[in-house]
Each structure stands twice: as structure tokens, then as C-alpha cells.
Amino acid sequence: MEKPDIMSMTKEELKDFVVSLGESAYRAGQLFRRMHTATPIDEMTDLSKAFREKLKESAEYRLPTIEKKLVSKKDGTVKYLFGLIDGECVESVLMKYEYGNTLCVSSQAGCRMGCKFCASTLSGRVRNLTPSEILGQVALAARDSGERVHGIVMMGIGEPLDNYDNVIRFLHLVGDEGGLGIGMRHISLSTCGIVPGIRRLADEGIPVTLSVSLHAYDNDKRREIMPIANKYPIDELLAACRYYFDKTGRRVSFEYTLISGKNDTPEDAAGLASLLKEKMGVPSHINLIMLNEVEETGLKSTGRQRAAAFADELCRRGQNATVRRRLGGDIDASCGQLRLNRNREAGR
Ligand code: SAH
């Protein structure tokens, strides 16, 4: 029989489990806190030896392993390649900002969304990550770096809304004051635009910042680079974003990756500005991203100057737009590439 995955349990569930092992419910709080700081069982010395032995026998508690760690000499960004229980691996990136550390986490091993410019989707989706595997990335990055993680962005490998239940459970766990206690206002969830998932999230009562990968202002252009656009047209997508804003009061953020010759002309900027004005009608933020070139895709990045002009054009038209600062440029910090290379080396 499979052992229960205790790091995926809420504190209440953990209490029941701990009691079922003949321990007092109070131990659950200690165990919860220890797991969320990635403490190995043998080092949980506030728990009795007998209880620790019982846990080893009857529970599943496996943290990811650090397969690779790259530290940027430029800005201190740390990129982790984490190994999972079945030999799969995912990436996380720890970024250091003046206002605190942000960790970018993965939600799936691979991705099945098929965006044309993205490294994470090139070999498809292998599986969903469990809540404990997503939480493990945060716990281990904090433990390994010795730094506090203040914020989280779900912008690593995978489509979070394609692994909905596990992602929601992860959000509840990581926000729990008895563990890491990271507030929902310090968490962003990025989606390629799964409309029913956005609506469900709006009703969930956990006000994370919603980031939507738009990348084009009209359906034809969007379909060329994002297959999900065949399923959900832009009108439906923006109606769901507006619903998210109305329900949560949170400003929605739009990601727009600039790809040379695809979506980076002044007309594109004008189209984007009028689209958001008309369909959102409330303040939002446009995050312009310089394409990280992935050899296999053949797509090229827009130049810095052109990107700045694109941002200016949006601002001139009343939109709030910034070009995202690029961290960890020297360590290939954009997600998906380390995993891709590693899987190739391993012949996967
Ligand atoms: N699946 C989610 C989250 C993961 S990707 C989503 O699609 O939003 C996080 C962001 O990085 C998305 O906006 C995605 O479109 C963008 N992205 C992916 N590959 C990229 C690349 N090679 N260069 C720049 N941005 C990229």
C-alpha cells in the first residue's frame, strides 16, 4: 500500500494522521513546521526518536534533491534543477530584489500547452507535480540559500491551471502561518489562458495576482504562437480576466513576450492598448518580456530599443507597461532549458 504523502497534508489532516499513529495532536504543528523548512526527519529533534521512526515506516516524506545549482555572478540569482522521486526534474529560480526574494516555481514536469517559443513544452507533459513537490521547491530553496522567500511566482515549468487541484492545495499550504506563511498578495500565478480555470480561481477566495500570457492582441496572431488560443478566443479570455478583477479586486497582469517580426510593431502596441482599454476597462499591468531565444524554435528576440519603444507606445496610450528586468542572464535562468538539456543527456 502506498504511504500517505504527509507534506501534501493540511495541518488538520496531519493532526488526524499523527493521532492515528498514537501521538498527541500537538505534534502535528511541529511536524508541519519542520517539513515546510525542508528538515530531514532525523533532524526533527523536537520529536521523539520513536515517533520519527514511526514516521519513516508509515509516511512518505521525500524532499526534492538538488541536482544542479547555478549562481549568477551578475546579480546573485540562483537557479536550481530539482530531482523528483521518479527521476523527473523541474527548475526553480531564486531572484533577489531590493524588496525581498522571489522564487519562481514549477507546477508540472513538462507542459502540454505547446507555446511555440517555450522550452518547457518541447517534449510535452510527463506528469503533474504533487502539492508537496511544489512546496518542496520553496522549502528547499529557502533552506539551501539560508534566505527567506518573501514572494512566489508560478511561472516555472508547466501550466498551473492544468494542475488545478494540486496548485490550490499548494497555495493553501504555503500560506499557512504554521509553516512558511507567505501571503497570497505576494504570490503570482501565471497562465497561458485557461478560461474555466481563471473563473474557478476567481471564486476560490485566495487573492493571488493573476498573470495572463497574452503575447498577441488578435486571435489569428495569438493562434500562431499559442495553441490554447484555438480553444479560448481573446474575448472570452479577457472577460474571465475582468471577472477575476471584479471578484478579487486584484489588478490583472498581462505578460507579453516580444518576438521579432511576430508581435513587436507599433501597430501591435496600439492594438494591445485598445484591446485592454475596451475589454478590461480597469487598470491592469503589461509586463513586456524579452524573448529568451530557444534554439529549437528558430524565433528571435526583439531588440532593447524596439522593446522600449513598444513600452512607450503603450504608456502613451494610457497603459501601464514595463519591460521586465532580466535576471540571471549568465546562467540561462529562463525556465525549461536546464531540464531540457539534462533530459537529453540522460537520453529521455
Ligand atoms: N504556463 C504558464 C506559466 C509558465 S511560463 C504561462 O503560460 O503563463 C511563464 C511566462 O514565460 C509566460 O508568460 C510564458 O509565455 C513566458 N515564456 C515562456 N518561454 C519563454 C521564452 N523563451 N522567452 C520569454 N518568455 C517565455
mmCIF file of C-alpha atoms and ligand atoms in Angstrom:
data_model
loop_
_atom_site.group_PDB
_atom_site.id
_atom_site.type_symbol
_atom_site.label_atom_id
_atom_site.label_comp_id
_atom_site.label_asym_id
_atom_site.label_seq_id
_atom_site.Cartn_x
_atom_site.Cartn_y
_atom_site.Cartn_z
ATOM 1 C CA MET A 1 0.000 0.000 0.000
ATOM 2 C CA GLU A 2 1.211 3.493 -0.775
ATOM 3 C CA LYS A 3 2.270 5.521 2.205
ATOM 4 C CA PRO A 4 0.477 8.845 2.704
ATOM 5 C CA ASP A 5 2.296 11.914 1.357
ATOM 6 C CA ILE A 6 2.369 13.897 4.591
ATOM 7 C CA MET A 7 3.872 17.093 3.186
ATOM 8 C CA SER A 8 0.803 17.455 0.968
ATOM 9 C CA MET A 9 -1.465 17.357 4.029
ATOM 10 C CA THR A 10 -3.122 20.385 5.610
ATOM 11 C CA LYS A 11 -2.489 20.880 9.313
ATOM 12 C CA GLU A 12 -5.910 19.399 10.104
ATOM 13 C CA GLU A 13 -5.245 16.306 8.015
ATOM 14 C CA LEU A 14 -1.823 15.962 9.564
ATOM 15 C CA LYS A 15 -3.364 16.108 13.031
ATOM 16 C CA ASP A 16 -5.619 13.153 12.232
ATOM 17 C CA PHE A 17 -2.679 11.240 10.826
ATOM 18 C CA VAL A 18 -0.442 11.955 13.800
ATOM 19 C CA VAL A 19 -3.204 10.893 16.189
ATOM 20 C CA SER A 20 -3.686 7.692 14.186
ATOM 21 C CA LEU A 21 -0.046 6.911 14.929
ATOM 22 C CA GLY A 22 -0.775 7.244 18.643
ATOM 23 C CA GLU A 23 0.837 10.681 19.122
ATOM 24 C CA SER A 24 -0.736 13.819 20.520
ATOM 25 C CA ALA A 25 -2.264 16.250 18.008
ATOM 26 C CA TYR A 26 0.191 18.895 19.206
ATOM 27 C CA ARG A 27 2.996 17.078 17.371
ATOM 28 C CA ALA A 28 1.307 17.816 14.061
ATOM 29 C CA GLY A 29 2.116 21.518 14.345
ATOM 30 C CA GLN A 30 5.793 20.780 14.958
ATOM 31 C CA LEU A 31 5.966 18.300 12.125
ATOM 32 C CA PHE A 32 4.175 20.696 9.766
ATOM 33 C CA ARG A 33 6.645 23.491 10.518
ATOM 34 C CA ARG A 34 9.640 21.209 10.161
ATOM 35 C CA MET A 35 8.549 19.809 6.818
ATOM 36 C CA HIS A 36 7.905 23.281 5.461
ATOM 37 C CA THR A 37 11.506 24.211 6.254
ATOM 38 C CA ALA A 38 12.743 21.077 4.468
ATOM 39 C CA THR A 39 14.115 19.495 7.625
ATOM 40 C CA PRO A 40 15.185 15.853 7.239
ATOM 41 C CA ILE A 41 13.297 13.554 9.639
ATOM 42 C CA ASP A 42 16.446 12.692 11.579
ATOM 43 C CA GLU A 43 16.974 16.367 12.305
ATOM 44 C CA MET A 44 13.477 16.889 13.701
ATOM 45 C CA THR A 45 14.881 16.545 17.191
ATOM 46 C CA ASP A 46 11.902 18.205 18.844
ATOM 47 C CA LEU A 47 10.040 14.985 18.003
ATOM 48 C CA SER A 48 10.813 11.795 19.920
ATOM 49 C CA LYS A 49 13.042 9.216 18.273
ATOM 50 C CA ALA A 50 10.246 6.664 18.458
ATOM 51 C CA PHE A 51 7.855 8.984 16.619
ATOM 52 C CA ARG A 52 10.448 9.735 13.954
ATOM 53 C CA GLU A 53 10.947 6.010 13.386
ATOM 54 C CA LYS A 54 7.183 5.561 13.102
ATOM 55 C CA LEU A 55 7.051 8.338 10.534
ATOM 56 C CA LYS A 56 9.789 6.763 8.461
ATOM 57 C CA GLU A 57 7.871 3.496 8.434
ATOM 58 C CA SER A 58 4.422 4.768 7.727
ATOM 59 C CA ALA A 59 4.671 8.080 5.897
ATOM 60 C CA GLU A 60 6.034 9.374 2.626
ATOM 61 C CA TYR A 61 8.191 12.472 3.126
ATOM 62 C CA ARG A 62 10.667 12.980 0.353
ATOM 63 C CA LEU A 63 12.108 16.335 -0.498
ATOM 64 C CA PRO A 64 13.420 17.060 -3.964
ATOM 65 C CA THR A 65 17.185 16.664 -4.361
ATOM 66 C CA ILE A 66 19.388 19.439 -5.701
ATOM 67 C CA GLU A 67 20.682 18.016 -8.985
ATOM 68 C CA LYS A 68 22.263 21.225 -10.133
ATOM 69 C CA LYS A 69 22.649 24.727 -8.774
ATOM 70 C CA LEU A 70 23.842 27.727 -10.745
ATOM 71 C CA VAL A 71 24.549 31.090 -9.153
ATOM 72 C CA SER A 72 24.651 34.238 -11.261
ATOM 73 C CA LYS A 73 27.803 36.270 -10.807
ATOM 74 C CA LYS A 74 25.946 39.328 -12.042
ATOM 75 C CA ASP A 75 23.020 39.553 -9.659
ATOM 76 C CA GLY A 76 23.060 36.575 -7.283
ATOM 77 C CA THR A 77 20.109 34.845 -8.949
ATOM 78 C CA VAL A 78 20.160 31.137 -8.119
ATOM 79 C CA LYS A 79 18.808 28.513 -10.451
ATOM 80 C CA TYR A 80 18.013 25.061 -9.125
ATOM 81 C CA LEU A 81 17.436 21.851 -11.006
ATOM 82 C CA PHE A 82 15.492 19.692 -8.556
ATOM 83 C CA GLY A 83 15.300 15.918 -8.912
ATOM 84 C CA LEU A 84 11.994 14.224 -8.043
ATOM 85 C CA ILE A 85 11.214 10.774 -6.713
ATOM 86 C CA ASP A 86 10.747 9.138 -10.140
ATOM 87 C CA GLY A 87 13.844 10.623 -11.781
ATOM 88 C CA GLU A 88 11.919 13.531 -13.285
ATOM 89 C CA CYS A 89 13.253 17.010 -12.674
ATOM 90 C CA VAL A 90 11.996 20.590 -12.549
ATOM 91 C CA GLU A 91 13.510 24.051 -12.210
ATOM 92 C CA SER A 92 13.146 26.864 -9.707
ATOM 93 C CA VAL A 93 14.789 30.271 -9.770
ATOM 94 C CA LEU A 94 15.507 32.392 -6.698
ATOM 95 C CA MET A 95 15.604 36.074 -7.612
ATOM 96 C CA LYS A 96 16.876 38.739 -5.275
ATOM 97 C CA TYR A 97 15.128 42.069 -5.378
ATOM 98 C CA GLU A 98 15.548 45.067 -3.122
ATOM 99 C CA TYR A 99 12.163 44.406 -1.570
ATOM 100 C CA GLY A 100 12.835 40.719 -0.950
ATOM 101 C CA ASN A 101 13.429 37.339 -2.504
ATOM 102 C CA THR A 102 11.067 35.847 -5.037
ATOM 103 C CA LEU A 103 11.064 32.200 -6.024
ATOM 104 C CA CYS A 104 9.830 31.068 -9.420
ATOM 105 C CA VAL A 105 8.423 27.539 -9.083
ATOM 106 C CA SER A 106 7.346 24.792 -11.490
ATOM 107 C CA SER A 107 3.938 23.128 -11.369
ATOM 108 C CA GLN A 108 4.343 20.234 -13.821
ATOM 109 C CA ALA A 109 7.137 18.077 -15.207
ATOM 110 C CA GLY A 110 6.990 19.366 -18.757
ATOM 111 C CA CYS A 111 3.979 21.089 -20.290
ATOM 112 C CA ARG A 112 1.368 20.225 -22.885
ATOM 113 C CA MET A 113 0.330 23.736 -23.878
ATOM 114 C CA GLY A 114 2.646 23.869 -26.888
ATOM 115 C CA CYS A 115 3.516 27.599 -26.953
ATOM 116 C CA LYS A 116 5.840 27.996 -29.906
ATOM 117 C CA PHE A 117 8.600 29.971 -28.162
ATOM 118 C CA CYS A 118 8.827 27.973 -24.951
ATOM 119 C CA ALA A 119 11.470 25.415 -23.961
ATOM 120 C CA SER A 120 9.338 23.714 -21.316
ATOM 121 C CA THR A 121 6.821 22.309 -23.747
ATOM 122 C CA LEU A 122 9.180 20.896 -26.379
ATOM 123 C CA SER A 123 8.944 17.350 -25.081
ATOM 124 C CA GLY A 124 5.407 17.506 -23.728
ATOM 125 C CA ARG A 125 3.997 16.964 -20.286
ATOM 126 C CA VAL A 126 5.212 13.989 -18.300
ATOM 127 C CA ARG A 127 3.064 14.495 -15.198
ATOM 128 C CA ASN A 128 1.600 16.880 -12.680
ATOM 129 C CA LEU A 129 3.581 17.763 -9.588
ATOM 130 C CA THR A 130 2.044 16.922 -6.231
ATOM 131 C CA PRO A 131 1.418 19.737 -3.716
ATOM 132 C CA SER A 132 4.420 18.544 -1.710
ATOM 133 C CA GLU A 133 6.642 18.665 -4.791
ATOM 134 C CA ILE A 134 5.702 22.278 -5.439
ATOM 135 C CA LEU A 135 6.065 23.198 -1.768
ATOM 136 C CA GLY A 136 9.336 21.248 -1.603
ATOM 137 C CA GLN A 137 10.864 23.654 -4.127
ATOM 138 C CA VAL A 138 10.115 26.606 -1.845
ATOM 139 C CA ALA A 139 11.201 24.861 1.344
ATOM 140 C CA LEU A 140 14.426 23.581 -0.126
ATOM 141 C CA ALA A 141 15.402 26.805 -1.894
ATOM 142 C CA ALA A 142 14.939 28.676 1.393
ATOM 143 C CA ARG A 143 16.874 26.101 3.374
ATOM 144 C CA ASP A 144 19.693 25.812 0.871
ATOM 145 C CA SER A 145 20.163 29.540 0.380
ATOM 146 C CA GLY A 146 19.636 30.368 4.032
ATOM 147 C CA GLU A 147 17.360 33.163 2.877
ATOM 148 C CA ARG A 148 13.723 33.891 3.430
ATOM 149 C CA VAL A 149 11.438 33.570 0.443
ATOM 150 C CA HIS A 150 9.069 36.550 0.524
ATOM 151 C CA GLY A 151 7.178 36.006 -2.690
ATOM 152 C CA ILE A 152 6.420 33.286 -5.200
ATOM 153 C CA VAL A 153 5.723 33.368 -8.905
ATOM 154 C CA MET A 154 4.210 30.302 -10.533
ATOM 155 C CA MET A 155 5.995 30.933 -13.793
ATOM 156 C CA GLY A 156 8.302 27.963 -13.973
ATOM 157 C CA ILE A 157 7.775 24.773 -15.939
ATOM 158 C CA GLY A 158 4.160 23.785 -16.524
ATOM 159 C CA GLU A 159 0.709 25.317 -16.724
ATOM 160 C CA PRO A 160 -0.589 25.770 -13.172
ATOM 161 C CA LEU A 161 -4.254 25.766 -14.179
ATOM 162 C CA ASP A 162 -3.708 22.418 -15.933
ATOM 163 C CA ASN A 163 -2.850 21.022 -12.467
ATOM 164 C CA TYR A 164 -5.575 22.942 -10.689
ATOM 165 C CA ASP A 165 -6.304 20.959 -7.522
ATOM 166 C CA ASN A 166 -2.678 20.385 -6.590
ATOM 167 C CA VAL A 167 -1.830 24.035 -7.194
ATOM 168 C CA ILE A 168 -4.698 25.246 -4.996
ATOM 169 C CA ARG A 169 -3.675 22.897 -2.236
ATOM 170 C CA PHE A 170 -0.091 24.135 -2.548
ATOM 171 C CA LEU A 171 -1.298 27.740 -2.205
ATOM 172 C CA HIS A 172 -3.192 26.905 0.992
ATOM 173 C CA LEU A 173 -0.158 25.101 2.387
ATOM 174 C CA VAL A 174 2.420 27.761 1.589
ATOM 175 C CA GLY A 175 0.168 30.456 3.021
ATOM 176 C CA ASP A 176 -0.374 28.655 6.323
ATOM 177 C CA GLU A 177 1.029 30.658 9.237
ATOM 178 C CA GLY A 178 2.106 27.428 10.881
ATOM 179 C CA GLY A 179 4.556 26.921 8.012
ATOM 180 C CA LEU A 180 6.055 29.459 5.627
ATOM 181 C CA GLY A 181 3.112 31.855 5.888
ATOM 182 C CA ILE A 182 3.604 33.503 2.503
ATOM 183 C CA GLY A 183 0.648 35.824 1.905
ATOM 184 C CA MET A 184 -1.449 35.412 -1.226
ATOM 185 C CA ARG A 185 -0.674 39.025 -2.105
ATOM 186 C CA HIS A 186 2.928 38.009 -2.550
ATOM 187 C CA ILE A 187 2.097 35.203 -4.958
ATOM 188 C CA SER A 188 1.544 35.444 -8.711
ATOM 189 C CA LEU A 189 0.047 32.682 -10.786
ATOM 190 C CA SER A 190 0.776 32.775 -14.483
ATOM 191 C CA THR A 191 -1.441 31.055 -17.032
ATOM 192 C CA CYS A 192 -1.452 30.740 -20.806
ATOM 193 C CA GLY A 193 -5.178 31.495 -20.557
ATOM 194 C CA ILE A 194 -7.299 28.521 -19.494
ATOM 195 C CA VAL A 195 -10.598 30.347 -19.169
ATOM 196 C CA PRO A 196 -12.574 27.959 -16.904
ATOM 197 C CA GLY A 197 -9.549 27.752 -14.594
ATOM 198 C CA ILE A 198 -9.358 31.552 -14.299
ATOM 199 C CA ARG A 199 -13.053 31.740 -13.387
ATOM 200 C CA ARG A 200 -12.721 28.976 -10.855
ATOM 201 C CA LEU A 201 -9.699 30.662 -9.311
ATOM 202 C CA ALA A 202 -11.641 33.916 -9.043
ATOM 203 C CA ASP A 203 -14.252 32.112 -6.929
ATOM 204 C CA GLU A 204 -11.684 30.353 -4.766
ATOM 205 C CA GLY A 205 -11.216 33.182 -2.263
ATOM 206 C CA ILE A 206 -7.422 33.214 -2.491
ATOM 207 C CA PRO A 207 -6.465 36.559 -3.965
ATOM 208 C CA VAL A 208 -3.206 35.768 -5.735
ATOM 209 C CA THR A 209 -2.080 38.075 -8.529
ATOM 210 C CA LEU A 210 -3.261 36.663 -11.816
ATOM 211 C CA SER A 211 -0.775 36.935 -14.678
ATOM 212 C CA VAL A 212 -2.054 36.089 -18.118
ATOM 213 C CA SER A 213 0.257 35.291 -21.009
ATOM 214 C CA LEU A 214 -1.303 37.226 -23.848
ATOM 215 C CA HIS A 215 1.556 37.718 -26.326
ATOM 216 C CA ALA A 216 -0.707 38.980 -29.126
ATOM 217 C CA TYR A 217 -3.697 41.304 -29.430
ATOM 218 C CA ASP A 218 -5.680 39.420 -32.021
ATOM 219 C CA ASN A 219 -6.834 35.839 -32.324
ATOM 220 C CA ASP A 220 -5.065 34.986 -35.574
ATOM 221 C CA LYS A 221 -1.704 36.177 -34.325
ATOM 222 C CA ARG A 222 -2.217 34.543 -30.967
ATOM 223 C CA ARG A 223 -3.144 31.206 -32.523
ATOM 224 C CA GLU A 224 0.104 31.232 -34.465
ATOM 225 C CA ILE A 225 2.163 31.179 -31.299
ATOM 226 C CA MET A 226 -0.181 29.723 -28.653
ATOM 227 C CA PRO A 227 -2.358 26.680 -29.411
ATOM 228 C CA ILE A 228 -4.558 27.417 -26.367
ATOM 229 C CA ALA A 229 -5.908 30.400 -28.361
ATOM 230 C CA ASN A 230 -7.753 27.911 -30.587
ATOM 231 C CA LYS A 231 -9.779 26.832 -27.607
ATOM 232 C CA TYR A 232 -10.411 30.185 -25.931
ATOM 233 C CA PRO A 233 -10.704 33.337 -28.051
ATOM 234 C CA ILE A 234 -9.338 36.600 -26.662
ATOM 235 C CA ASP A 235 -12.805 37.997 -25.887
ATOM 236 C CA GLU A 236 -13.593 35.081 -23.600
ATOM 237 C CA LEU A 237 -10.165 35.277 -22.042
ATOM 238 C CA LEU A 238 -10.449 38.977 -21.230
ATOM 239 C CA ALA A 239 -13.992 38.529 -19.924
ATOM 240 C CA ALA A 240 -12.592 35.960 -17.488
ATOM 241 C CA CYS A 241 -9.791 38.371 -16.506
ATOM 242 C CA ARG A 242 -12.339 41.103 -15.864
ATOM 243 C CA TYR A 243 -14.331 38.655 -13.757
ATOM 244 C CA TYR A 244 -11.149 37.915 -11.803
ATOM 245 C CA PHE A 245 -10.657 41.618 -11.140
ATOM 246 C CA ASP A 246 -14.280 42.110 -10.118
ATOM 247 C CA LYS A 247 -14.248 39.172 -7.725
ATOM 248 C CA THR A 248 -10.840 39.726 -6.117
ATOM 249 C CA GLY A 249 -10.190 43.442 -6.574
ATOM 250 C CA ARG A 250 -6.728 42.471 -7.771
ATOM 251 C CA ARG A 251 -5.198 44.156 -10.783
ATOM 252 C CA VAL A 252 -4.542 41.594 -13.515
ATOM 253 C CA SER A 253 -1.134 41.494 -15.078
ATOM 254 C CA PHE A 254 -0.569 40.629 -18.747
ATOM 255 C CA GLU A 255 2.622 39.075 -19.995
ATOM 256 C CA TYR A 256 3.691 39.936 -23.485
ATOM 257 C CA THR A 257 6.836 38.323 -24.828
ATOM 258 C CA LEU A 258 8.322 40.345 -27.654
ATOM 259 C CA ILE A 259 9.229 38.198 -30.649
ATOM 260 C CA SER A 260 10.966 39.804 -33.577
ATOM 261 C CA GLY A 261 8.724 40.111 -36.622
ATOM 262 C CA LYS A 262 5.774 38.426 -34.882
ATOM 263 C CA ASN A 263 4.214 40.802 -32.386
ATOM 264 C CA ASP A 264 6.524 43.760 -31.880
ATOM 265 C CA THR A 265 5.423 46.552 -34.227
ATOM 266 C CA PRO A 266 3.915 49.908 -33.178
ATOM 267 C CA GLU A 267 0.607 48.594 -34.612
ATOM 268 C CA ASP A 268 0.804 45.663 -32.239
ATOM 269 C CA ALA A 269 1.294 48.064 -29.343
ATOM 270 C CA ALA A 270 -1.656 50.158 -30.476
ATOM 271 C CA GLY A 271 -3.821 47.057 -30.915
ATOM 272 C CA LEU A 272 -2.912 45.811 -27.470
ATOM 273 C CA ALA A 273 -3.651 49.159 -25.843
ATOM 274 C CA SER A 274 -7.083 49.474 -27.413
ATOM 275 C CA LEU A 275 -7.931 45.843 -26.692
ATOM 276 C CA LEU A 276 -7.226 46.233 -22.982
ATOM 277 C CA LYS A 277 -8.978 49.565 -22.820
ATOM 278 C CA GLU A 278 -12.076 48.178 -24.431
ATOM 279 C CA LYS A 279 -12.258 44.697 -22.897
ATOM 280 C CA MET A 280 -10.761 45.199 -19.444
ATOM 281 C CA GLY A 281 -11.656 48.806 -18.838
ATOM 282 C CA VAL A 282 -9.930 48.743 -15.458
ATOM 283 C CA PRO A 283 -6.282 49.300 -14.619
ATOM 284 C CA SER A 284 -4.004 46.396 -15.429
ATOM 285 C CA HIS A 285 -0.295 45.987 -15.922
ATOM 286 C CA ILE A 286 1.579 44.854 -19.008
ATOM 287 C CA ASN A 287 4.778 43.017 -18.393
ATOM 288 C CA LEU A 288 6.895 43.066 -21.531
ATOM 289 C CA ILE A 289 9.341 40.176 -21.676
ATOM 290 C CA MET A 290 12.358 39.958 -23.923
ATOM 291 C CA LEU A 291 12.200 36.586 -25.677
ATOM 292 C CA ASN A 292 14.734 34.181 -24.338
ATOM 293 C CA GLU A 293 15.871 32.536 -27.521
ATOM 294 C CA VAL A 294 15.433 28.781 -27.586
ATOM 295 C CA GLU A 295 17.456 27.352 -30.451
ATOM 296 C CA GLU A 296 14.864 24.740 -31.496
ATOM 297 C CA THR A 297 12.133 27.331 -32.038
ATOM 298 C CA GLY A 298 14.012 29.498 -34.527
ATOM 299 C CA LEU A 299 12.366 32.598 -33.009
ATOM 300 C CA LYS A 300 14.367 35.735 -32.330
ATOM 301 C CA SER A 301 14.150 38.363 -29.662
ATOM 302 C CA THR A 302 13.169 41.948 -30.318
ATOM 303 C CA GLY A 303 15.989 44.425 -29.683
ATOM 304 C CA ARG A 304 16.176 46.505 -26.489
ATOM 305 C CA GLN A 305 15.390 49.772 -28.251
ATOM 306 C CA ARG A 306 12.390 48.391 -30.027
ATOM 307 C CA ALA A 307 11.134 46.917 -26.760
ATOM 308 C CA ALA A 308 11.482 50.303 -25.063
ATOM 309 C CA ALA A 309 9.605 51.938 -27.942
ATOM 310 C CA PHE A 310 6.847 49.330 -27.594
ATOM 311 C CA ALA A 311 6.547 50.138 -23.896
ATOM 312 C CA ASP A 312 6.477 53.888 -24.627
ATOM 313 C CA GLU A 313 3.738 53.420 -27.174
ATOM 314 C CA LEU A 314 1.628 51.523 -24.641
ATOM 315 C CA CYS A 315 2.201 54.135 -21.964
ATOM 316 C CA ARG A 316 1.375 56.923 -24.388
ATOM 317 C CA ARG A 317 -1.932 55.165 -24.935
ATOM 318 C CA GLY A 318 -2.694 55.119 -21.249
ATOM 319 C CA GLN A 319 -1.485 51.627 -20.406
ATOM 320 C CA ASN A 320 0.801 50.693 -17.590
ATOM 321 C CA ALA A 321 3.723 48.817 -19.153
ATOM 322 C CA THR A 322 7.256 47.909 -18.163
ATOM 323 C CA VAL A 323 9.979 45.817 -19.747
ATOM 324 C CA ARG A 324 10.857 43.056 -17.324
ATOM 325 C CA ARG A 325 14.359 43.247 -15.944
ATOM 326 C CA ARG A 326 16.372 40.253 -16.932
ATOM 327 C CA LEU A 327 17.975 38.472 -14.004
ATOM 328 C CA GLY A 328 20.462 35.633 -14.191
ATOM 329 C CA GLY A 329 21.336 36.234 -17.832
ATOM 330 C CA ASP A 330 24.615 34.387 -17.375
ATOM 331 C CA ILE A 331 23.030 31.201 -16.007
ATOM 332 C CA ASP A 332 20.295 30.526 -18.513
ATOM 333 C CA ALA A 333 17.750 31.429 -15.885
ATOM 334 C CA SER A 334 14.694 31.251 -18.085
ATOM 335 C CA CYS A 335 12.735 28.174 -17.276
ATOM 336 C CA GLY A 336 12.810 24.895 -19.092
ATOM 337 C CA GLN A 337 16.246 24.952 -20.598
ATOM 338 C CA LEU A 338 18.155 23.172 -17.835
ATOM 339 C CA ARG A 339 15.591 20.391 -17.726
ATOM 340 C CA LEU A 340 15.658 20.058 -21.493
ATOM 341 C CA ASN A 341 19.440 19.697 -21.572
ATOM 342 C CA ARG A 342 19.521 17.313 -18.653
ATOM 343 C CA ASN A 343 16.864 15.047 -20.161
ATOM 344 C CA ARG A 344 18.746 14.977 -23.433
ATOM 345 C CA GLU A 345 21.945 13.986 -21.671
ATOM 346 C CA ALA A 346 20.028 11.250 -19.862
ATOM 347 C CA GLY A 347 18.516 10.080 -23.161
ATOM 348 C CA ARG A 348 14.951 10.763 -22.016
HETATM 349 N N1 SAH B 1 2.216 28.182 -18.305
HETATM 350 C C1 SAH B 1 2.206 29.445 -17.666
HETATM 351 C C2 SAH B 1 3.395 29.718 -16.777
HETATM 352 C C3 SAH B 1 4.756 29.329 -17.262
HETATM 353 S S1 SAH B 1 5.567 30.339 -18.438
HETATM 354 C C4 SAH B 1 2.025 30.548 -18.696
HETATM 355 O O1 SAH B 1 1.976 30.246 -19.879
HETATM 356 O O2 SAH B 1 1.870 31.700 -18.326
HETATM 357 C C5 SAH B 1 5.854 31.914 -17.719
HETATM 358 C C6 SAH B 1 5.954 33.019 -18.746
HETATM 359 O O3 SAH B 1 7.153 32.920 -19.523
HETATM 360 C C7 SAH B 1 4.808 33.013 -19.741
HETATM 361 O O4 SAH B 1 4.384 34.320 -19.972
HETATM 362 C C8 SAH B 1 5.460 32.438 -20.973
HETATM 363 O O5 SAH B 1 4.751 32.741 -22.129
HETATM 364 C C9 SAH B 1 6.836 33.050 -20.892
HETATM 365 N N2 SAH B 1 7.855 32.368 -21.694
HETATM 366 C C10 SAH B 1 7.954 31.064 -21.980
HETATM 367 N N3 SAH B 1 9.036 30.815 -22.738
HETATM 368 C C11 SAH B 1 9.641 31.988 -22.929
HETATM 369 C C12 SAH B 1 10.809 32.390 -23.640
HETATM 370 N N4 SAH B 1 11.551 31.527 -24.302
HETATM 371 N N5 SAH B 1 11.137 33.695 -23.614
HETATM 372 C C13 SAH B 1 10.388 34.586 -22.934
HETATM 373 N N6 SAH B 1 9.286 34.277 -22.269
HETATM 374 C C14 SAH B 1 8.901 32.987 -22.255
#
